PDB file of C-alpha atoms in Angstrom:
ATOM      1  CA  MET D   9     -51.819 -13.755 216.725  1.00 60.00           C
ATOM      2  CA  TYR D  10     -48.259 -13.403 215.384  1.00 61.00           C
ATOM      3  CA  PRO D  11     -45.780 -11.290 217.346  1.00 65.00           C
ATOM      4  CA  ASN D  12     -44.685  -8.042 215.775  1.00 70.00           C
ATOM      5  CA  MET D  13     -40.932  -8.497 215.879  1.00 80.00           C
ATOM      6  CA  TYR D  14     -38.126  -7.874 213.406  1.00 89.00           C
ATOM      7  CA  GLY D  15     -40.661  -6.691 210.808  1.00 89.00           C
ATOM      8  CA  ARG D  16     -41.933 -10.217 210.215  1.00 91.00           C
ATOM      9  CA  ASP D  17     -45.415 -11.033 208.989  1.00 91.00           C
ATOM     10  CA  GLU D  18     -47.731 -14.039 209.264  1.00 91.00           C
ATOM     11  CA  ILE D  19     -46.321 -15.829 206.218  1.00 94.00           C
ATOM     12  CA  PHE D  20     -42.780 -15.425 207.527  1.00 93.00           C
ATOM     13  CA  PHE D  21     -43.690 -17.045 210.850  1.00 92.00           C
ATOM     14  CA  ARG D  22     -45.764 -19.801 209.273  1.00 93.00           C
ATOM     15  CA  LEU D  23     -42.967 -20.756 206.838  1.00 94.00           C
ATOM     16  CA  GLY D  24     -40.871 -21.681 209.849  1.00 89.00           C
ATOM     17  CA  VAL D  25     -43.383 -24.039 211.445  1.00 92.00           C
ATOM     18  CA  GLU D  26     -45.839 -25.478 208.934  1.00 94.00           C
ATOM     19  CA  GLN D  27     -46.234 -26.986 205.498  1.00 95.00           C
ATOM     20  CA  SER D  28     -49.838 -26.733 204.327  1.00 97.00           C
ATOM     21  CA  ASP D  29     -52.014 -26.077 201.310  1.00 97.00           C
ATOM     22  CA  ASP D  30     -53.457 -23.088 203.177  1.00 97.00           C
ATOM     23  CA  LEU D  31     -49.991 -21.563 203.535  1.00 97.00           C
ATOM     24  CA  LEU D  32     -49.219 -22.158 199.854  1.00 97.00           C
ATOM     25  CA  GLN D  33     -52.480 -20.408 198.915  1.00 97.00           C
ATOM     26  CA  LYS D  34     -51.537 -17.485 201.172  1.00 97.00           C
ATOM     27  CA  ILE D  35     -48.087 -17.250 199.537  1.00 97.00           C
ATOM     28  CA  LYS D  36     -49.762 -16.969 196.115  1.00 97.00           C
ATOM     29  CA  THR D  37     -51.301 -13.666 197.265  1.00 95.00           C
ATOM     30  CA  VAL D  38     -48.093 -11.938 198.402  1.00 95.00           C
ATOM     31  CA  GLU D  39     -47.359  -8.571 196.857  1.00 93.00           C
ATOM     32  CA  ASN D  40     -43.605  -8.956 197.296  1.00 96.00           C
ATOM     33  CA  PRO D  41     -42.104 -12.450 196.960  1.00 97.00           C
ATOM     34  CA  ASN D  42     -38.761 -10.880 197.968  1.00 97.00           C
ATOM     35  CA  PHE D  43     -40.059  -9.760 201.378  1.00 95.00           C
ATOM     36  CA  GLN D  44     -37.266  -9.533 203.966  1.00 96.00           C
ATOM     37  CA  ASP D  45     -37.455  -9.014 207.713  1.00 95.00           C
ATOM     38  CA  ASP D  46     -35.297  -6.478 209.563  1.00 95.00           C
ATOM     39  CA  ASN D  47     -32.372  -8.951 209.427  1.00 95.00           C
ATOM     40  CA  GLY D  48     -32.681  -9.356 205.655  1.00 96.00           C
ATOM     41  CA  ILE D  49     -34.074 -12.872 206.004  1.00 96.00           C
ATOM     42  CA  SER D  50     -36.541 -13.487 203.190  1.00 97.00           C
ATOM     43  CA  TYR D  51     -39.484 -15.791 202.671  1.00 97.00           C
ATOM     44  CA  LEU D  52     -37.143 -17.851 200.500  1.00 97.00           C
ATOM     45  CA  HIS D  53     -34.589 -18.098 203.333  1.00 97.00           C
ATOM     46  CA  ARG D  54     -37.356 -19.370 205.644  1.00 96.00           C
ATOM     47  CA  ALA D  55     -38.681 -21.884 203.121  1.00 97.00           C
ATOM     48  CA  CYS D  56     -35.116 -23.146 202.587  1.00 97.00           C
ATOM     49  CA  GLN D  57     -34.534 -23.433 206.353  1.00 95.00           C
ATOM     50  CA  SER D  58     -37.620 -25.658 206.485  1.00 95.00           C
ATOM     51  CA  HIS D  59     -36.655 -27.565 203.318  1.00 96.00           C
ATOM     52  CA  TYR D  60     -40.222 -26.820 202.123  1.00 97.00           C
ATOM     53  CA  LEU D  61     -39.961 -27.728 198.428  1.00 97.00           C
ATOM     54  CA  GLU D  62     -43.440 -26.599 197.381  1.00 98.00           C
ATOM     55  CA  ALA D  63     -43.017 -23.179 198.983  1.00 98.00           C
ATOM     56  CA  ILE D  64     -39.522 -22.735 197.515  1.00 98.00           C
ATOM     57  CA  GLU D  65     -40.767 -23.568 194.028  1.00 98.00           C
ATOM     58  CA  LEU D  66     -43.801 -21.312 194.410  1.00 98.00           C
ATOM     59  CA  LEU D  67     -41.732 -18.377 195.647  1.00 98.00           C
ATOM     60  CA  LEU D  68     -39.205 -18.798 192.817  1.00 98.00           C
ATOM     61  CA  ASN D  69     -42.022 -18.944 190.275  1.00 98.00           C
ATOM     62  CA  LEU D  70     -43.477 -15.754 191.783  1.00 98.00           C
ATOM     63  CA  GLY D  71     -40.124 -14.048 191.181  1.00 97.00           C
ATOM     64  CA  ALA D  72     -38.267 -14.470 194.467  1.00 98.00           C
ATOM     65  CA  ASP D  73     -34.568 -13.790 193.926  1.00 98.00           C
ATOM     66  CA  PRO D  74     -32.391 -16.813 194.802  1.00 98.00           C
ATOM     67  CA  ASN D  75     -29.360 -14.480 194.959  1.00 97.00           C
ATOM     68  CA  MET D  76     -30.770 -12.141 197.626  1.00 95.00           C
ATOM     69  CA  ASN D  77     -28.509 -11.928 200.671  1.00 94.00           C
ATOM     70  CA  ASP D  78     -29.536 -11.468 204.257  1.00 95.00           C
ATOM     71  CA  LYS D  79     -27.706  -8.796 206.276  1.00 94.00           C
ATOM     72  CA  ARG D  80     -24.964 -11.311 207.133  1.00 91.00           C
ATOM     73  CA  GLY D  81     -24.248 -11.747 203.404  1.00 90.00           C
ATOM     74  CA  PHE D  82     -25.763 -15.191 202.848  1.00 91.00           C
ATOM     75  CA  SER D  83     -28.303 -16.266 200.241  1.00 93.00           C
ATOM     76  CA  PRO D  84     -31.258 -18.599 200.862  1.00 96.00           C
ATOM     77  CA  ILE D  85     -29.580 -21.735 199.479  1.00 96.00           C
ATOM     78  CA  LEU D  86     -27.194 -21.818 202.438  1.00 93.00           C
ATOM     79  CA  SER D  87     -30.205 -21.925 204.769  1.00 91.00           C
ATOM     80  CA  ALA D  88     -30.987 -25.297 203.202  1.00 93.00           C
ATOM     81  CA  ILE D  89     -27.678 -26.928 202.381  1.00 92.00           C
ATOM     82  CA  GLY D  90     -26.036 -25.697 205.575  1.00 86.00           C
ATOM     83  CA  ARG D  91     -27.437 -28.826 207.238  1.00 85.00           C
ATOM     84  CA  ILE D  92     -27.841 -32.338 205.919  1.00 88.00           C
ATOM     85  CA  HIS D  93     -31.291 -33.044 204.490  1.00 92.00           C
ATOM     86  CA  GLU D  94     -32.655 -35.352 201.787  1.00 93.00           C
ATOM     87  CA  ASN D  95     -34.054 -32.381 199.805  1.00 94.00           C
ATOM     88  CA  ASN D  96     -30.801 -30.410 199.558  1.00 95.00           C
ATOM     89  CA  ASN D  97     -29.904 -31.555 196.040  1.00 96.00           C
ATOM     90  CA  THR D  98     -33.420 -30.847 194.778  1.00 97.00           C
ATOM     91  CA  ILE D  99     -33.373 -27.391 196.350  1.00 97.00           C
ATOM     92  CA  LEU D 100     -29.927 -26.598 194.919  1.00 97.00           C
ATOM     93  CA  GLU D 101     -30.995 -27.632 191.430  1.00 96.00           C
ATOM     94  CA  MET D 102     -34.285 -25.725 191.689  1.00 97.00           C
ATOM     95  CA  MET D 103     -32.446 -22.568 192.748  1.00 97.00           C
ATOM     96  CA  LEU D 104     -29.910 -22.929 189.929  1.00 97.00           C
ATOM     97  CA  GLN D 105     -32.752 -23.331 187.430  1.00 97.00           C
ATOM     98  CA  HIS D 106     -34.082 -19.981 188.674  1.00 97.00           C
ATOM     99  CA  GLY D 107     -30.814 -18.095 188.259  1.00 96.00           C
ATOM    100  CA  LEU D 108     -28.773 -18.805 191.384  1.00 97.00           C
ATOM    101  CA  ASN D 109     -25.303 -17.375 190.670  1.00 96.00           C
ATOM    102  CA  LEU D 110     -22.515 -19.754 191.657  1.00 96.00           C
ATOM    103  CA  ASP D 111     -19.988 -16.894 191.424  1.00 96.00           C
ATOM    104  CA  LYS D 112     -21.716 -14.749 194.059  1.00 94.00           C
ATOM    105  CA  MET D 113     -19.900 -14.229 197.323  1.00 92.00           C
ATOM    106  CA  GLU D 114     -21.117 -16.043 200.417  1.00 90.00           C
ATOM    107  CA  GLY D 115     -19.119 -14.547 203.210  1.00 85.00           C
ATOM    108  CA  ASN D 116     -15.469 -14.840 202.157  1.00 89.00           C
ATOM    109  CA  MET D 117     -15.859 -17.368 199.309  1.00 92.00           C
ATOM    110  CA  THR D 118     -17.951 -17.906 196.209  1.00 95.00           C
ATOM    111  CA  LEU D 119     -21.080 -19.984 196.430  1.00 95.00           C
ATOM    112  CA  LYS D 120     -19.443 -22.553 194.153  1.00 96.00           C
ATOM    113  CA  ALA D 121     -16.470 -22.876 196.537  1.00 95.00           C
ATOM    114  CA  LYS D 122     -18.811 -23.010 199.544  1.00 93.00           C
ATOM    115  CA  VAL D 123     -20.857 -25.859 198.023  1.00 94.00           C
ATOM    116  CA  GLU D 124     -17.700 -27.723 197.008  1.00 94.00           C
ATOM    117  CA  SER D 125     -16.365 -27.361 200.553  1.00 93.00           C
ATOM    118  CA  PHE D 126     -19.142 -29.681 201.763  1.00 91.00           C
ATOM    119  CA  GLY D 127     -17.524 -32.543 199.822  1.00 92.00           C
ATOM    120  CA  ASP D 128     -20.891 -33.903 198.665  1.00 92.00           C
ATOM    121  CA  ASP D 129     -20.488 -35.772 195.355  1.00 94.00           C
ATOM    122  CA  GLU D 130     -24.118 -35.299 194.265  1.00 94.00           C
ATOM    123  CA  MET D 131     -24.083 -31.573 194.996  1.00 94.00           C
ATOM    124  CA  ASN D 132     -20.786 -31.228 193.160  1.00 95.00           C
ATOM    125  CA  LYS D 133     -22.316 -32.949 190.104  1.00 95.00           C
ATOM    126  CA  ILE D 134     -25.191 -30.465 190.158  1.00 96.00           C
ATOM    127  CA  VAL D 135     -22.765 -27.542 190.421  1.00 95.00           C
ATOM    128  CA  LYS D 136     -20.709 -28.899 187.515  1.00 94.00           C
ATOM    129  CA  LYS D 137     -23.870 -29.264 185.402  1.00 94.00           C
ATOM    130  CA  TYR D 138     -24.801 -25.581 185.886  1.00 91.00           C
ATOM    131  CA  TYR D 139     -21.391 -23.908 186.118  1.00 90.00           C
ATOM    132  CA  HIS D 140     -20.418 -22.330 182.818  1.00 77.00           C
ATOM    133  CA  LYS D 141     -17.152 -20.445 183.083  1.00 66.00           C
TER     134      LYS D 141
END
């Protein structure tokens, strides 16, 4: 039913196209919440791309690492906040509550600098609340 490409499984594909109780139940059974495809894109990256709050929270609670990079060097949060969406602030805060490191490198700058470069006052308030250096 799901194509066998890039080492992706059913959950990976479904996270990109649906938001359902059935999918959330399926996620609860995963052996590895840090699953990544051949490109290093994780379940958490996919859930963030879809701005799927329930799946993001579930994956984080199952132990998914918010600091895990794909092979391009980017963490899941950028899959969400890289485009304007009403859930971005909620996702950012949720990820920070689960250990997202604002000092980690995202390409050629820190995550903190990357978020600040968006010029979003609400996001910057969230960063300030969690940044302790």
